[in-house]
mmCIF file of C-alpha atoms in Angstrom:
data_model
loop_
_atom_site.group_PDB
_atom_site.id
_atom_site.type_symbol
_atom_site.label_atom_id
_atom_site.label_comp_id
_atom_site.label_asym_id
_atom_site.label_seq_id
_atom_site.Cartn_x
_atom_site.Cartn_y
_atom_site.Cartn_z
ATOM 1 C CA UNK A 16 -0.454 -14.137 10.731
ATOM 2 C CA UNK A 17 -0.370 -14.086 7.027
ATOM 3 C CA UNK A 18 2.272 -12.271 4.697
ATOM 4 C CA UNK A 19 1.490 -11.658 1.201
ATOM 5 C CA UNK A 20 4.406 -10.717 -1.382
ATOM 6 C CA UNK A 21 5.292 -8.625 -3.838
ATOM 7 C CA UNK A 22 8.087 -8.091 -6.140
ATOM 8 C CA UNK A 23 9.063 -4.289 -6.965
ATOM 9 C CA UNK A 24 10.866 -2.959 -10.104
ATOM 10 C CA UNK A 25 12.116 0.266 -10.701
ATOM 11 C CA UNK A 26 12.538 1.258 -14.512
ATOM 12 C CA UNK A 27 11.878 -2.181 -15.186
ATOM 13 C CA UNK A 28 14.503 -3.510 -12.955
ATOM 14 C CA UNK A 29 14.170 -5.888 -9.807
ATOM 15 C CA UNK A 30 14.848 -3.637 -7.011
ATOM 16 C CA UNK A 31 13.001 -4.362 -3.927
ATOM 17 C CA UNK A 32 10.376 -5.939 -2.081
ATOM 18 C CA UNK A 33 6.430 -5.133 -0.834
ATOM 19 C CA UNK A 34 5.120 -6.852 1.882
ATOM 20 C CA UNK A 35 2.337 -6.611 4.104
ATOM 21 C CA UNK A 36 2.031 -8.872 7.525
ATOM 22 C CA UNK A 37 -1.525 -9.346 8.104
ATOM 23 C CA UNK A 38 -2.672 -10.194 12.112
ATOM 24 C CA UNK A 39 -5.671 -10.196 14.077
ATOM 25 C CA UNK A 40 -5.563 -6.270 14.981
ATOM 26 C CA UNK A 41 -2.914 -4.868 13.232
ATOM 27 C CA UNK A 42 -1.447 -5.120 9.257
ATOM 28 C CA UNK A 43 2.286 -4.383 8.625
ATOM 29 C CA UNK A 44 3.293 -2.761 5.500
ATOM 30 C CA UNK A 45 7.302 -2.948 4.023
ATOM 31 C CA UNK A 46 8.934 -1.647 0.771
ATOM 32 C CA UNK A 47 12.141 -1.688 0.989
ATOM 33 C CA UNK A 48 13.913 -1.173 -2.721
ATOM 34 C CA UNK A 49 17.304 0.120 -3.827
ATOM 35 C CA UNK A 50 17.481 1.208 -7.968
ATOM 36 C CA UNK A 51 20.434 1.443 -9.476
ATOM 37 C CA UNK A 52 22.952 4.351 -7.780
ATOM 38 C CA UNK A 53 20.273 4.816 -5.704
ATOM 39 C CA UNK A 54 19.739 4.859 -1.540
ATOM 40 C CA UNK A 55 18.371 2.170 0.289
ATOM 41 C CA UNK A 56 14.727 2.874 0.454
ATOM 42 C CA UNK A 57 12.852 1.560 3.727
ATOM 43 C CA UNK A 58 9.630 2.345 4.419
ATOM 44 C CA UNK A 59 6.982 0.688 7.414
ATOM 45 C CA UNK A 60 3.840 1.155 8.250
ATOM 46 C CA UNK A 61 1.728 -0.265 11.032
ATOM 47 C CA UNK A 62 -2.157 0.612 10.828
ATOM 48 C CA UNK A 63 -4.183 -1.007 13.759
ATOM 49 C CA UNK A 64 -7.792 -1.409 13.681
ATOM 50 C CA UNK A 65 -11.110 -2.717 15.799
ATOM 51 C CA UNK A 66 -13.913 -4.505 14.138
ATOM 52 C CA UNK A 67 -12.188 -4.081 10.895
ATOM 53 C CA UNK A 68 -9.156 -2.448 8.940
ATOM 54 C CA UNK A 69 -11.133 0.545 8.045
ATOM 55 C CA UNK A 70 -12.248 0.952 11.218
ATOM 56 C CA UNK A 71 -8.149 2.196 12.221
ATOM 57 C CA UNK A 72 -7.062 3.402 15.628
ATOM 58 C CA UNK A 73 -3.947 3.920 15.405
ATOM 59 C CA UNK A 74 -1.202 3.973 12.741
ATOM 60 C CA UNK A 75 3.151 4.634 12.955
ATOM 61 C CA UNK A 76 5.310 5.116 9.701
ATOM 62 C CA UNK A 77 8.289 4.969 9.873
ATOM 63 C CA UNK A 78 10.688 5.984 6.820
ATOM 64 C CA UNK A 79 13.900 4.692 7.894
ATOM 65 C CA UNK A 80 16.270 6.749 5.385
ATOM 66 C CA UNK A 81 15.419 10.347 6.381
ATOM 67 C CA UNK A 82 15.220 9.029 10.118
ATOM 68 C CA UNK A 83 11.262 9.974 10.521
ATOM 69 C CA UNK A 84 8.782 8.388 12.747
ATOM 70 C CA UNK A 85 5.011 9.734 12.613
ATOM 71 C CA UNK A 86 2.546 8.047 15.176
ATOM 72 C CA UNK A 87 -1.268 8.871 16.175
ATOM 73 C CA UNK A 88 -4.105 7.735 17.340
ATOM 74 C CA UNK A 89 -7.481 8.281 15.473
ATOM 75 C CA UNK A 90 -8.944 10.052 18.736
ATOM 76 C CA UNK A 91 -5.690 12.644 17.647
ATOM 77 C CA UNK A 92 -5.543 12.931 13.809
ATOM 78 C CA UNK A 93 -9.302 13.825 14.283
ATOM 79 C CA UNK A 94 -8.750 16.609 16.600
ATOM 80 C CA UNK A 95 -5.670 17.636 14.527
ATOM 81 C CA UNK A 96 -8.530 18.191 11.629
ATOM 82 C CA UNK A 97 -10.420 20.811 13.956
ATOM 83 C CA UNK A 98 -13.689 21.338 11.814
ATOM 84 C CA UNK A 99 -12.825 20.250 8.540
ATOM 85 C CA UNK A 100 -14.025 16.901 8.492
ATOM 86 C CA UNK A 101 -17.135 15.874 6.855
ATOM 87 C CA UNK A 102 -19.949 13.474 8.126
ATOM 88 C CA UNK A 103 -18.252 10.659 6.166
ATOM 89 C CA UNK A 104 -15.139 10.681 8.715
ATOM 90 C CA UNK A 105 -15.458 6.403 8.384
ATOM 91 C CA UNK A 106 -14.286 6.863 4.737
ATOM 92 C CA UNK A 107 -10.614 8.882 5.731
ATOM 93 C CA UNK A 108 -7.791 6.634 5.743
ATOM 94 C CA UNK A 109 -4.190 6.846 6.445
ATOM 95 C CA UNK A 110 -2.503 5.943 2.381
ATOM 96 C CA UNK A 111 -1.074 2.322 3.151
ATOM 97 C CA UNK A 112 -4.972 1.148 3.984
ATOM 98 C CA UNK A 113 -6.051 2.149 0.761
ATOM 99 C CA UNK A 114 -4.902 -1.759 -0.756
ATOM 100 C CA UNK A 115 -7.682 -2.974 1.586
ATOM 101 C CA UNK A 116 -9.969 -0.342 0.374
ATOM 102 C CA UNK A 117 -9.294 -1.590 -3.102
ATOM 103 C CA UNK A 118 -9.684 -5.119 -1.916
ATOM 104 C CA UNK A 119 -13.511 -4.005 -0.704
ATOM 105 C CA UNK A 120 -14.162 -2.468 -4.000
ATOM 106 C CA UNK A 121 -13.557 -5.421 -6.237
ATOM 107 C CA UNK A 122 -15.822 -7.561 -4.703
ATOM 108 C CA UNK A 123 -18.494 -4.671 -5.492
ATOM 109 C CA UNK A 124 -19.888 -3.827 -8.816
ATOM 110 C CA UNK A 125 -19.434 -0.095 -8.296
ATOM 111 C CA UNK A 126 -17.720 1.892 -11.570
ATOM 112 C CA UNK A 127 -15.862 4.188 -8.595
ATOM 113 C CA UNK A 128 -15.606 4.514 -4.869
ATOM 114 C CA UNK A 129 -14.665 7.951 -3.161
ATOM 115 C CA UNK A 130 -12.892 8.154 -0.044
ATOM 116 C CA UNK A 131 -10.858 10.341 1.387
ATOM 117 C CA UNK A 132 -6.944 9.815 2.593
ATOM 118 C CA UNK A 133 -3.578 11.576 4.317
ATOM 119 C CA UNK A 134 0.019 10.581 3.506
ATOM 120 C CA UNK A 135 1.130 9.186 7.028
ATOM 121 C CA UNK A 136 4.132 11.016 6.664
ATOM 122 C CA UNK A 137 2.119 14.580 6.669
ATOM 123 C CA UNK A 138 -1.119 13.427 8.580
ATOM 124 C CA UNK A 139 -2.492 16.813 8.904
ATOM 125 C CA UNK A 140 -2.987 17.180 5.103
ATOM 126 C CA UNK A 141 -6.067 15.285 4.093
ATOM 127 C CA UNK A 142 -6.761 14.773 0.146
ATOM 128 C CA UNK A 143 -9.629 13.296 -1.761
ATOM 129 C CA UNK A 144 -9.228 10.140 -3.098
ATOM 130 C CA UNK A 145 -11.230 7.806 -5.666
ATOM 131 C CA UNK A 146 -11.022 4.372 -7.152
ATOM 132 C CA UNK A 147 -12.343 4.225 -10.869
ATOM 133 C CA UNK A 148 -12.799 0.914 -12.937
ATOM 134 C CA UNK A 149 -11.421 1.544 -16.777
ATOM 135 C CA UNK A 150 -11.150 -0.477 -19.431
ATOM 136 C CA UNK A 151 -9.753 -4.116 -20.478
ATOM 137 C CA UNK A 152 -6.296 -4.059 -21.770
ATOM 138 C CA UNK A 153 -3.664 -6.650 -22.077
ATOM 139 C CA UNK A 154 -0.829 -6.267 -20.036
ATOM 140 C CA UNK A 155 2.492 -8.300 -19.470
ATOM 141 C CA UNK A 156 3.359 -10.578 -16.282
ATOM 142 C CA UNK A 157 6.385 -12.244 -16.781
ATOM 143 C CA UNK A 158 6.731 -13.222 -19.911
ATOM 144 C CA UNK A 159 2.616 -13.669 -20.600
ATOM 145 C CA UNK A 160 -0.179 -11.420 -21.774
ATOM 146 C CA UNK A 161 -2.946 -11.203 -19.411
ATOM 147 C CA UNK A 162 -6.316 -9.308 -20.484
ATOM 148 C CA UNK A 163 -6.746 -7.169 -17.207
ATOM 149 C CA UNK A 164 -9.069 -4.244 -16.044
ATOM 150 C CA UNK A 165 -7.174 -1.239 -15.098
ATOM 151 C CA UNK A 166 -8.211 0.400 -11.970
ATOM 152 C CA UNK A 167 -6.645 3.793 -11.347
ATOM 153 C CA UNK A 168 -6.623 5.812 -7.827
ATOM 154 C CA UNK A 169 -7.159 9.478 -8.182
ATOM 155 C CA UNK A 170 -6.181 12.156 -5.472
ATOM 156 C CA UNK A 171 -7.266 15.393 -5.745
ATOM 157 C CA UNK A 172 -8.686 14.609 -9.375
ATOM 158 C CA UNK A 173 -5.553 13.243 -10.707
ATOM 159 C CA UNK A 174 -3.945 9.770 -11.250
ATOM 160 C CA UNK A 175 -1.304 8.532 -8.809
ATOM 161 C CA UNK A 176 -1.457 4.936 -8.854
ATOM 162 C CA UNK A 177 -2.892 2.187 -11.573
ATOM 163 C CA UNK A 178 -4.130 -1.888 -10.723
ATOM 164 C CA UNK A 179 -4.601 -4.023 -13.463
ATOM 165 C CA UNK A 180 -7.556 -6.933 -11.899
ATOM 166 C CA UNK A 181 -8.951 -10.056 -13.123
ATOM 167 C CA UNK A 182 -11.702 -9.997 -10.656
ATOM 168 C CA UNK A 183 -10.822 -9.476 -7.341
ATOM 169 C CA UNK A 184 -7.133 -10.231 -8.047
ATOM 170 C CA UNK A 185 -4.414 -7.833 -8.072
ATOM 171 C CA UNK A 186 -2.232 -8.648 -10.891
ATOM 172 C CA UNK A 187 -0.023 -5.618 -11.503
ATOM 173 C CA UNK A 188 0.325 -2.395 -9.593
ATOM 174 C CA UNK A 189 1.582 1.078 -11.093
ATOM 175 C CA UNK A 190 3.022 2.959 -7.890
ATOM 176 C CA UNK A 191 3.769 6.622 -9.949
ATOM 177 C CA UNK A 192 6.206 4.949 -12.193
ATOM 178 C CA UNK A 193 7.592 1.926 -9.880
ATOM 179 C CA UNK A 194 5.752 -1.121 -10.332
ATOM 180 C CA UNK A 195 4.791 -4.474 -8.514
ATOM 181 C CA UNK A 196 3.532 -8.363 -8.834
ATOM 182 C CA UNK A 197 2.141 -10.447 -6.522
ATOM 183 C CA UNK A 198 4.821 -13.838 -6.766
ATOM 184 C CA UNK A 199 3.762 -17.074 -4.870
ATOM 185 C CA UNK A 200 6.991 -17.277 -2.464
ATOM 186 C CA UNK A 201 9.264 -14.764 -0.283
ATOM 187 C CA UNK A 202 12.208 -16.490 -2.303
ATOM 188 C CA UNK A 203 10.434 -15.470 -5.653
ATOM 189 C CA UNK A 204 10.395 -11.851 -4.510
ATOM 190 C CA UNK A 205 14.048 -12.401 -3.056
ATOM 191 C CA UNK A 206 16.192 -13.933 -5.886
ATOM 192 C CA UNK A 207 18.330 -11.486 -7.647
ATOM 193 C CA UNK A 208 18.106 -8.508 -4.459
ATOM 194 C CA UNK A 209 20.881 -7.411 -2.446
ATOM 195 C CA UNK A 210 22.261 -9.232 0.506
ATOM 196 C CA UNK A 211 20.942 -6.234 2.640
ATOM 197 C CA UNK A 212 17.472 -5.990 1.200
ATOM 198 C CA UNK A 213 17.464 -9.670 1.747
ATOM 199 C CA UNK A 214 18.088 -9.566 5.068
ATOM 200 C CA UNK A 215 15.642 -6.785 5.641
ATOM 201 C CA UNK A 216 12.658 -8.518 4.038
ATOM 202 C CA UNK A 217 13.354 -11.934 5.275
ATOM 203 C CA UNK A 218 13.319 -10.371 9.333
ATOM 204 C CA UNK A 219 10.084 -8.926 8.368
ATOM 205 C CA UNK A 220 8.464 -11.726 6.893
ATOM 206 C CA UNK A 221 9.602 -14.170 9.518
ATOM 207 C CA UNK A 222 9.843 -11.603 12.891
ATOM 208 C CA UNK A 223 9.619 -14.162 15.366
ATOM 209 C CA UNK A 224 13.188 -15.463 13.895
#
C-alpha cells in the first residue's frame, strides 16, 4: 500500500487534506477540508480495478456530510447507460480516476486526450471530458516560483479543473477554485488542521491502526 499526500487550501487558506491509498486492486480517495464558518467536508471514494485502474469494476462514494452512499458495479453503470454508450466504453471513468488518467497522459507527448467521465455521486449522467496541455507559466509553491505547464480538464467544453506539471509531476492542482500541493509527509499536510480533520486523515492514512 502506498499513500500519497496532498495539502488543500480554500481561498488561500490551509483547510484540509487529499489523499489517495493506493493497493494492489483497489485506490482510496479522501478530501476531507473545513474553510472558515464552513461544514466539515468528507468525501471517499473507492474505485476497484482488474489488470489496471482504468480497467474499473466497481466503485462506492461516499459523501459523509449529506449522508449519501452511491455503489455499482461496471456490469451495472453500463446497463444503467442503455444505448448511449459509444464503442470507446474503455475510455468512461467514474471522476476520482481521472488523476490516473492524467498520470497516463504525461508520460505521452499528446497536446490533449479525450475521455469520457460521470460524477460518482450522479452515475447515470455521463459528460465528455478532455485533458489539454497549455502553456509555460510561473506559478508559486510555497514561497518559490516554479516555471510549470498548465494542464486544464475540460467537461462538456469547459474548464473545471487546472495542473500545473514539470514533466510528469503534479505540482499544483486548481480544483474549481480550491487548490492543492503534493507535500513530502502526512505531518506536512497535517500541521495547522483541526483536531478532527486530523484525526480523520491520520485513520485513513494509517487504517490498520
Amino acid at each position: 500500500m502506498s499513500v500519497a499526500v496532498e495539502s488543500f487550501y480554500v481561498g488561500g487558506v490551509k483547510s484540509g487534506a487529499l489523499l489517495r491509498r493506493t493497493n494492489a486492486d483497489h485506490i482510496t480517495t479522501l478530501l476531507a477540508f473545513q474553510s472558515p464558518d464552513g461544514p466539515l467536508v468528507q468525501l471517499e471514494q473507492t474505485t476497484w480495478s482488474a489488470a489496471s485502474p482504468l480497467d474499473w469494476t466497481k466503485f462506492r462514494f461516499t459523501d459523509y456530510l449529506a449522508g449519501v452512499e452511491t455503489e455499482s458495479t461496471r456490469e451495472m453503470w453500463v446497463a444503467s447507460q442503455g444505448n448511449t454508450l459509444t464503442a470507446e466504453l474503455d475510455a468512461v471513468i467514474p471522476s476520482y480516476l481521472a488523476h490516473v488518467l492524467l498520470a497516463t497522459f504525461l508520460q505521452t507527448s499528446a497536446e490533449s486526450r479525450d475521455f469520457g467521465q460521470f460524477a460518482e455521486g450522479t452515475p447515470d449522467t455521463l459528460v465528455s471530458a478532455r485533458f489539454v496541455r497549455g502553456a509555460t507559466e510561473e506559478i508559486l509553491v510555497g514561497s518559490n516560483s516554479i516555471a510549470a505547464q498548465k494542464v486544464s480538464l475540460l467537461l462538456e467544453g469547459h474548464v473545471t479543473n487546472t495542473f500545473w506539471v514539470d514533466g510528469q509531476s503534479i505540482l499544483k492542482s486548481d480544483w474549481n477554485g480550491a487548490e492543492s500541493y503534493p507535500v513530502p509527509t502526512l505531518d506536512d499536510a497535517l500541521g495547522g488542521l483541526s483536531t478532527h480533520i486530523v484525526e480523520i486523515v491520520t485513520a485513513f492514512a494509517h487504517p490498520s491502526r
